[in-house]
mmCIF file of C-alpha atoms and ligand atoms in Angstrom:
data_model
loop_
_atom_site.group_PDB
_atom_site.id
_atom_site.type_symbol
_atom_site.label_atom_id
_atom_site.label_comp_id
_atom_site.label_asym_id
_atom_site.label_seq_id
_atom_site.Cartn_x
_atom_site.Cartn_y
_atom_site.Cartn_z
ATOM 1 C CA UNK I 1 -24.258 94.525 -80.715
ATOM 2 C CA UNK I 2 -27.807 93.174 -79.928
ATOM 3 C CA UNK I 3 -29.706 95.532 -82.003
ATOM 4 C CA UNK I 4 -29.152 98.662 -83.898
ATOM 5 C CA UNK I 5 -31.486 101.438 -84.214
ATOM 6 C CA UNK I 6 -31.441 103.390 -87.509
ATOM 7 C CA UNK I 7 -32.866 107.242 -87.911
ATOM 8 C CA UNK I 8 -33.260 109.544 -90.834
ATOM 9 C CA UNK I 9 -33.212 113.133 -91.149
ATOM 10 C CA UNK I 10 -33.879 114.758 -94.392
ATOM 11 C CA UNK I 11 -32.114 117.700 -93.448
ATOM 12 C CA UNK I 12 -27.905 118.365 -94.432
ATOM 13 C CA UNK I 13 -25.383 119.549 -92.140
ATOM 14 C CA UNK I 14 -25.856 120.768 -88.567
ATOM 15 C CA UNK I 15 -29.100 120.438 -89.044
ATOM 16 C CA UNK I 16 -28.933 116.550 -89.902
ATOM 17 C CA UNK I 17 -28.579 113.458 -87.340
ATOM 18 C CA UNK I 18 -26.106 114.313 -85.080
ATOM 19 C CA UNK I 19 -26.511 111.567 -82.322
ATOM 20 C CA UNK I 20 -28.885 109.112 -79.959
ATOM 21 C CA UNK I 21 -28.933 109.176 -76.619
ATOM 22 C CA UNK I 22 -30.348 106.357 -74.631
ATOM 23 C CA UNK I 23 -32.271 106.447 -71.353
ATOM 24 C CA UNK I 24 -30.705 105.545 -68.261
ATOM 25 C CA UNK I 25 -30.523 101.709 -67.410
ATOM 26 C CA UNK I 26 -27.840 98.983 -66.108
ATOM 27 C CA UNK I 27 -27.543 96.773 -68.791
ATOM 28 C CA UNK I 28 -27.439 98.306 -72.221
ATOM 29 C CA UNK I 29 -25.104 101.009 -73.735
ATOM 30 C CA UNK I 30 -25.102 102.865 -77.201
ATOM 31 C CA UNK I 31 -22.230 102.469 -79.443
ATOM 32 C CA UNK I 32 -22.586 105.043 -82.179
ATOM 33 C CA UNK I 33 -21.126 103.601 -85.330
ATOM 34 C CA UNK I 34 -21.051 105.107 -89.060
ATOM 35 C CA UNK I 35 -21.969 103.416 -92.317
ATOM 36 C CA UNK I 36 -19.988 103.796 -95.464
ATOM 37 C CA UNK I 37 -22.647 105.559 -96.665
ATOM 38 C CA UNK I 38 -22.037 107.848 -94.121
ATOM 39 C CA UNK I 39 -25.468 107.626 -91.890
ATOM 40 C CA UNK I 40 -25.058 106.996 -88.251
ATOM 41 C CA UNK I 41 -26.670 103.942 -86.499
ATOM 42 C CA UNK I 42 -26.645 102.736 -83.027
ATOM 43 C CA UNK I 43 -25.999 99.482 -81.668
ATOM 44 C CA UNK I 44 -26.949 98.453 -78.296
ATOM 45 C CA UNK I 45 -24.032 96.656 -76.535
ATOM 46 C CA UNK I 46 -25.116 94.353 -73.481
ATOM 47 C CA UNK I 47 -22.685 95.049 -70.233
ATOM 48 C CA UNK I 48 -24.683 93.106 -67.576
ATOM 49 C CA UNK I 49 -25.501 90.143 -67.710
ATOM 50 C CA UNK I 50 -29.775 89.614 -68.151
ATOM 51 C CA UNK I 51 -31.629 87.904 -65.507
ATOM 52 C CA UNK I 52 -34.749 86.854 -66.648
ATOM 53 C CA UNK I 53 -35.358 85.491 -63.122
ATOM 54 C CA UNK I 54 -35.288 89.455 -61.669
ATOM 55 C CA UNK I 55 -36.439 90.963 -65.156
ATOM 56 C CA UNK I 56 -38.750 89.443 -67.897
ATOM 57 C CA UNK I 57 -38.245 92.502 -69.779
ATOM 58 C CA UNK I 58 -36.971 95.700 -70.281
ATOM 59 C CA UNK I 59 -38.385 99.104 -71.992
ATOM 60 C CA UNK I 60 -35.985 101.564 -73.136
ATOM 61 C CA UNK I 61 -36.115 105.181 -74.690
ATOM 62 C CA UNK I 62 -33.601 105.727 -77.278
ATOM 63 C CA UNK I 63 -33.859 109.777 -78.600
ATOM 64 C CA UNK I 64 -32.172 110.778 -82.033
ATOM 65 C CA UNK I 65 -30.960 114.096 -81.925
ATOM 66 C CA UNK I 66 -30.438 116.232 -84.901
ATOM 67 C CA UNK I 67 -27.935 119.486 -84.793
ATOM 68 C CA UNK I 68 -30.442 122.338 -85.358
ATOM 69 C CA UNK I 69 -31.098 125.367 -82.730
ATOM 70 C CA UNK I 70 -32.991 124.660 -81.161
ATOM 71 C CA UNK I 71 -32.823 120.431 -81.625
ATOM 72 C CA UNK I 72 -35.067 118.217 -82.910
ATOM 73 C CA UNK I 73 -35.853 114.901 -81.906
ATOM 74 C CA UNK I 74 -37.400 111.946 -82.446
ATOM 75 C CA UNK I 75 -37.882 108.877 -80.080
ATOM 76 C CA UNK I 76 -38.627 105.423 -80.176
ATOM 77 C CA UNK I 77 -39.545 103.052 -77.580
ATOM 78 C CA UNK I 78 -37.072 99.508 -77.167
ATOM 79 C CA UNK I 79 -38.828 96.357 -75.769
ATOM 80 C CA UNK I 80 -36.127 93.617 -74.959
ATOM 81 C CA UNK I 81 -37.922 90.539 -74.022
ATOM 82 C CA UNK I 82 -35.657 88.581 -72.073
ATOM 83 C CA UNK I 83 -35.891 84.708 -72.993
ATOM 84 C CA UNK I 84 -35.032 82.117 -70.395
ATOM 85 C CA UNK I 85 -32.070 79.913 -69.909
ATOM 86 C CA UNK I 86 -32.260 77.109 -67.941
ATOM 87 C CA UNK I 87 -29.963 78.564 -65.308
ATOM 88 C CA UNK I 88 -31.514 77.342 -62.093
ATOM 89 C CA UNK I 89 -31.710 73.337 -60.835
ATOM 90 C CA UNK I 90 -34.258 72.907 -58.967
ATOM 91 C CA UNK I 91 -34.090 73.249 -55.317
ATOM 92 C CA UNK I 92 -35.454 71.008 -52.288
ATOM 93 C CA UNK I 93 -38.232 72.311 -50.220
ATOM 94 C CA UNK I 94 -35.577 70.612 -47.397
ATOM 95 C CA UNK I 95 -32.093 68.596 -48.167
ATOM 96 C CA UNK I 96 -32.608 66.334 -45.704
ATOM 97 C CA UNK I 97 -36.126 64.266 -44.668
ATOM 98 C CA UNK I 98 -36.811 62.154 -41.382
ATOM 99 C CA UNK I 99 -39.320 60.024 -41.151
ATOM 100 C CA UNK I 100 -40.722 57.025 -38.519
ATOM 101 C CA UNK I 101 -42.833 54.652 -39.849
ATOM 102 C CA UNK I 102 -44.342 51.427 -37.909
ATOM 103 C CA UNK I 103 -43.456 48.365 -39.742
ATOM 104 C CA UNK I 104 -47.058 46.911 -40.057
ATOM 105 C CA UNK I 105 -47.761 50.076 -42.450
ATOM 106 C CA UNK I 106 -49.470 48.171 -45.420
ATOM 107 C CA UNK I 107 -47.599 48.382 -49.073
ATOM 108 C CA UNK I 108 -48.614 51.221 -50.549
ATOM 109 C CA UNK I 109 -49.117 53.793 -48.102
ATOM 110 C CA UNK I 110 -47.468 57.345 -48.397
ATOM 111 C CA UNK I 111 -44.363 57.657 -46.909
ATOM 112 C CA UNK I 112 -44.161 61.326 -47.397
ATOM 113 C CA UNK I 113 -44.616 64.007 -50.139
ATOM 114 C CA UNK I 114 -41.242 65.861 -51.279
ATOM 115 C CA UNK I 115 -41.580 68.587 -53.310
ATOM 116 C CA UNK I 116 -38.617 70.869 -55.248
ATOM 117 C CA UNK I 117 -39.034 73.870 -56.977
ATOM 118 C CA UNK I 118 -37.299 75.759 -60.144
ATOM 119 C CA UNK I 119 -36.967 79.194 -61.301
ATOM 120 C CA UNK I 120 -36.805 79.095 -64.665
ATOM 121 C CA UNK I 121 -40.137 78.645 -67.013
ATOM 122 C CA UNK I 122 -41.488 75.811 -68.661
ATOM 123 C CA UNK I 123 -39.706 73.199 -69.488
ATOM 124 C CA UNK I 124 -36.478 74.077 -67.822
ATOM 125 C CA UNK I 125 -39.022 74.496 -64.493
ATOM 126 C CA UNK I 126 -40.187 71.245 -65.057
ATOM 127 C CA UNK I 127 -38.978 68.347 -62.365
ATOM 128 C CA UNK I 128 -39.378 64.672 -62.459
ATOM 129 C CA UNK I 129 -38.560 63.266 -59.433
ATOM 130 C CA UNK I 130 -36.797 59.903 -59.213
ATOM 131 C CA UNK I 131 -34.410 58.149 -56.988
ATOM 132 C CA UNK I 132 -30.567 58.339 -56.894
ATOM 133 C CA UNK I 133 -28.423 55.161 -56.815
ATOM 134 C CA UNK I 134 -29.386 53.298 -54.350
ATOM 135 C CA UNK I 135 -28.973 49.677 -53.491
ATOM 136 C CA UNK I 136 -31.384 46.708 -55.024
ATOM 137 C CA UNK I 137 -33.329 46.163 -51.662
ATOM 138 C CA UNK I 138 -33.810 49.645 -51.081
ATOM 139 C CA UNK I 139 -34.804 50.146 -54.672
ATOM 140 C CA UNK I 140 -37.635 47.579 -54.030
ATOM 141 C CA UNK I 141 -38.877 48.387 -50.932
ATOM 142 C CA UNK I 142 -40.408 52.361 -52.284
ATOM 143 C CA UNK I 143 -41.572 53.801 -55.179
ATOM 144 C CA UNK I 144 -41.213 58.031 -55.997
ATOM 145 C CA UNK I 145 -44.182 59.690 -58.121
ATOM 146 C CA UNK I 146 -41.963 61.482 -61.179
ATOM 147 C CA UNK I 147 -44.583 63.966 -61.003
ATOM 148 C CA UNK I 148 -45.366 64.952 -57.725
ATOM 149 C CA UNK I 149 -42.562 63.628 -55.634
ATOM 150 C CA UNK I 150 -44.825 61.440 -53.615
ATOM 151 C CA UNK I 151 -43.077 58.819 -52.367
ATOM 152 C CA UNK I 152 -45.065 55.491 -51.482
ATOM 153 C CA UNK I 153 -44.100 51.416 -49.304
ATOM 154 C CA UNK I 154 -43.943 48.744 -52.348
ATOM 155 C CA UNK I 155 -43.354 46.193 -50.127
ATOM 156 C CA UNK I 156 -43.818 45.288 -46.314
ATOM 157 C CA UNK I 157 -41.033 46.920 -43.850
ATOM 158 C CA UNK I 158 -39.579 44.282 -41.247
ATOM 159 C CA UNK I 159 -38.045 46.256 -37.662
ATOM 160 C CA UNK I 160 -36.569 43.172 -36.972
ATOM 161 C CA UNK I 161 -34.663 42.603 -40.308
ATOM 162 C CA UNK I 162 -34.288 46.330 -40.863
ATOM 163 C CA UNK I 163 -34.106 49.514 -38.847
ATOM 164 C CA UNK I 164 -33.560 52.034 -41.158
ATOM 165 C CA UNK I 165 -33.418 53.172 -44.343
ATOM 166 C CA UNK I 166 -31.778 56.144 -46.258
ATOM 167 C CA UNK I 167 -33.652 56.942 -49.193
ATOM 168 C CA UNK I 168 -32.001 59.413 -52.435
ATOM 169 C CA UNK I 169 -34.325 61.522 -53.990
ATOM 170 C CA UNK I 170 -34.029 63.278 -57.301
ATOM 171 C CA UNK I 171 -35.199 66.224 -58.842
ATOM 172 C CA UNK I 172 -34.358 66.726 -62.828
ATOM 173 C CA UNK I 173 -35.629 70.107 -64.328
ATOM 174 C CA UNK I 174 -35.891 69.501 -68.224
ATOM 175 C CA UNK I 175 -32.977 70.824 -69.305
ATOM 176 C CA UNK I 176 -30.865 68.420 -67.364
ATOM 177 C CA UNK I 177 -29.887 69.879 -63.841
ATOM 178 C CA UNK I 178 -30.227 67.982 -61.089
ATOM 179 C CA UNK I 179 -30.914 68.428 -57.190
ATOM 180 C CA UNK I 180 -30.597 65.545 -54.593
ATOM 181 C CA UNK I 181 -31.803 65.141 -51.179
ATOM 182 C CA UNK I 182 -31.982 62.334 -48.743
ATOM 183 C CA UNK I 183 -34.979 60.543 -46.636
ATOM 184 C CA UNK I 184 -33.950 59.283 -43.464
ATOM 185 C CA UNK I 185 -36.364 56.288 -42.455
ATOM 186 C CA UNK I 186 -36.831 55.362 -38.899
ATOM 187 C CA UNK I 187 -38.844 51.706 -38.887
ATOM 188 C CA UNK I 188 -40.446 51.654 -35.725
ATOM 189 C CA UNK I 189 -41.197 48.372 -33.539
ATOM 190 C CA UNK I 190 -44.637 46.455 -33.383
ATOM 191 C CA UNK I 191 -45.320 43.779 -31.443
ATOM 192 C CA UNK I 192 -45.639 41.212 -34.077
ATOM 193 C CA UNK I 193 -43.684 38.427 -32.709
ATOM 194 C CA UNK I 194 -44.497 35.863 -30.129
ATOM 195 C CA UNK I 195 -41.517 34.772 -27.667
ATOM 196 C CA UNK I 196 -40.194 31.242 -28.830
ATOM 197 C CA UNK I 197 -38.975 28.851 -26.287
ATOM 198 C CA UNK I 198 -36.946 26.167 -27.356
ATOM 199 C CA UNK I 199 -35.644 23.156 -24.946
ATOM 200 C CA UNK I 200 -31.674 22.834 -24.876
ATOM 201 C CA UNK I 201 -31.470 20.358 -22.598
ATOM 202 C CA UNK I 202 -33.301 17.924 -20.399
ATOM 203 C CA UNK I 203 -32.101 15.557 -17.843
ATOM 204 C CA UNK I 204 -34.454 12.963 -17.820
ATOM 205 C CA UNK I 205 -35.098 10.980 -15.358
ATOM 206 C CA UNK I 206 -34.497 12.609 -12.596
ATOM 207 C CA UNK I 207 -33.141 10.775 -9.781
ATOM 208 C CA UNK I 208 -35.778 10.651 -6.447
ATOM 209 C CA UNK I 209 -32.602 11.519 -4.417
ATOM 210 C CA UNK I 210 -31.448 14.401 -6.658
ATOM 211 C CA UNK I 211 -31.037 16.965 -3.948
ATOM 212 C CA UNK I 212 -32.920 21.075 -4.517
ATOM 213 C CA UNK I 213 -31.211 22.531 -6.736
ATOM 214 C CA UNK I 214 -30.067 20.175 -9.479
ATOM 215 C CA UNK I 215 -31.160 21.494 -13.340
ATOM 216 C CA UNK I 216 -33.378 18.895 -14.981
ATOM 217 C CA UNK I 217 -33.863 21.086 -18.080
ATOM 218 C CA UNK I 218 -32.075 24.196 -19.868
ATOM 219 C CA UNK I 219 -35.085 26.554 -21.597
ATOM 220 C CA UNK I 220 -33.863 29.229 -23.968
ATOM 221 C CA UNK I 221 -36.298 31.709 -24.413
ATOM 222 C CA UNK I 222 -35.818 34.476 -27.024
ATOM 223 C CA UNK I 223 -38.206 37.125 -28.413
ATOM 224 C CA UNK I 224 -37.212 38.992 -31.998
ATOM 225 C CA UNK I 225 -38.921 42.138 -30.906
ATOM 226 C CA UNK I 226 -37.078 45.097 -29.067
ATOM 227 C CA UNK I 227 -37.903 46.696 -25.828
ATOM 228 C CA UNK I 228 -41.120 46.187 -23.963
ATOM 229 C CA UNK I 229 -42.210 44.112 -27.248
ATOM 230 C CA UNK I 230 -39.488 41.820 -26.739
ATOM 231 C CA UNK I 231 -39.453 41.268 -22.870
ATOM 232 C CA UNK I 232 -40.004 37.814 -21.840
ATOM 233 C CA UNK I 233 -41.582 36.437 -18.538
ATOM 234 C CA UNK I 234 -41.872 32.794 -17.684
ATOM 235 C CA UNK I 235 -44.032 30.810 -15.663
ATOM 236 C CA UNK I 236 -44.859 27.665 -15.043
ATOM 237 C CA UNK I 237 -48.557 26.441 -15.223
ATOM 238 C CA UNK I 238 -49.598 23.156 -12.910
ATOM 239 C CA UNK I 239 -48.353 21.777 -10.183
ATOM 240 C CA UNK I 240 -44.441 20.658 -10.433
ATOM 241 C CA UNK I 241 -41.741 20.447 -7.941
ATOM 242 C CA UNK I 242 -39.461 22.603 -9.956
ATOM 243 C CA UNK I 243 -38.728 26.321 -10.712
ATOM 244 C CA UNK I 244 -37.893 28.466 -13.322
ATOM 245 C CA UNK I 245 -34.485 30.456 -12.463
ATOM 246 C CA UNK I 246 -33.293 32.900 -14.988
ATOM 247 C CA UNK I 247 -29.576 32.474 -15.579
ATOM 248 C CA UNK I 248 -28.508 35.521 -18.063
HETATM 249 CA CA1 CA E 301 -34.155 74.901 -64.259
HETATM 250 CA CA1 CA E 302 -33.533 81.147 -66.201
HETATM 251 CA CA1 CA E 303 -42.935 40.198 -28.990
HETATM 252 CA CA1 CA E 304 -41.463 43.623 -34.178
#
């Protein structure tokens, strides 16, 4: 039983303590036990579980009845404080994150702010956020604020050496349960390289009688960026009497 509730009534016989009676609710019942002294006490017996979550506490009647005609009773007023048990993790304001971000962001911008929440109270509502296992280079390349979940660039992105990045995120209440959720990181393309042309081969000299047509030199032209950033026109400045064909 969680508690018992004694009464006393001075009187003998029919006219003495004959029973409680407890108001109406969904999680405690009476059990009506006798001493070996004879006096009756009641216990109250939990048969639902508590939820502190739903209710912080409860107030109950409980009404001691004696035997008499017409009965007399007496009444006393339960308060059940219910006391919390870290039975919530915390949960993700979203399980899953997507995010672009242009490689020439500087180191130490915000990538984004993730935020988790816990119903519980104090410290079993209280998250750190960190990151899950992730590998080395990821590790390096962001940083997670344990207390607000704002996660920041340590070091420079690169589109051209990486594209992506999935980021684990977790939240640890302080009572030990844990929630995960995943960043997806789009690095978007910026022009920041220059096309590189590099001679292959050159036929030098070139024979007067060499008829239209022949190759005198093999260019390779190659630009690390992707789409428009990475398109390469040539041209030839000054006068020559050759001309750039493009051959795949
Ligand atoms: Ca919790
Ligand atoms: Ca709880
Ligand atoms: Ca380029
Ligand atoms: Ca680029």
């Amino acid at each position: 039983g969680a508690e018992s509730g004694r009464a006393a009534d001075p009187d003998v016989g029919s006219n003495s303590l004959q029973g409680y009676e407890l108001e109406d609710n969904q999680y405690f019942a009476l059990e009506v036990k006798q001493s070996e002294e004879g006096s009756k006490f009641a216990e109250l017996v939990l048969r639902h579980a508590l939820d502190r979550e739903r209710e912080q506490s409860l107030r109950l009647v409980l009404t001691a009845l004696d035997g008499g005609d017409p009965p007399r009773s007496g009444t006393a007023q339960l308060l059940i404080n219910v006391t919390d048990a870290n039975d919530n993790a915390p949960v993700f304001a979203q399980e899953r994150y997507r995010v672009s971000l242009r490689e020439n962001v500087p180191p130490g911008s915000v990538v984004l702010h993730i935020s988790a929440t816990d119903g519980d109270e104090g410290s079993n509502a209280r998250i750190t956020y960190g990151f899950g296992e992730m590998p080395a280079k990821v590790l390096q390349k962001f940083a997670v604020n344990a207390e607000n979940g704002t996660v920041t660039l340590r070091e420079a992105l690169d589109f051209e050496d990486t594209r992506s990045y999935t980021v684990l995120v977790e939240a640890r209440d302080g009572g030990g349960l844990v929630a995960h959720c995943k960043v997806q990181l789009e690095v978007l393309d910026v022009n920041d390289n220059a096309p590189e042309v590099t001679l292959t081969s050159v036929s030098s000299p070139v024979p007067e009688d060499a008829p239209p047509g022949t190759v005198v030199a093999l260019l390779k032209v190659r630009d690390r960026d992707s789409g428009e950033n990475g398109r390469v026109r040539c041209e030839l400045s000054g006068e020559a009497p050759v001309q750039i064909v493009a051959s795949s």
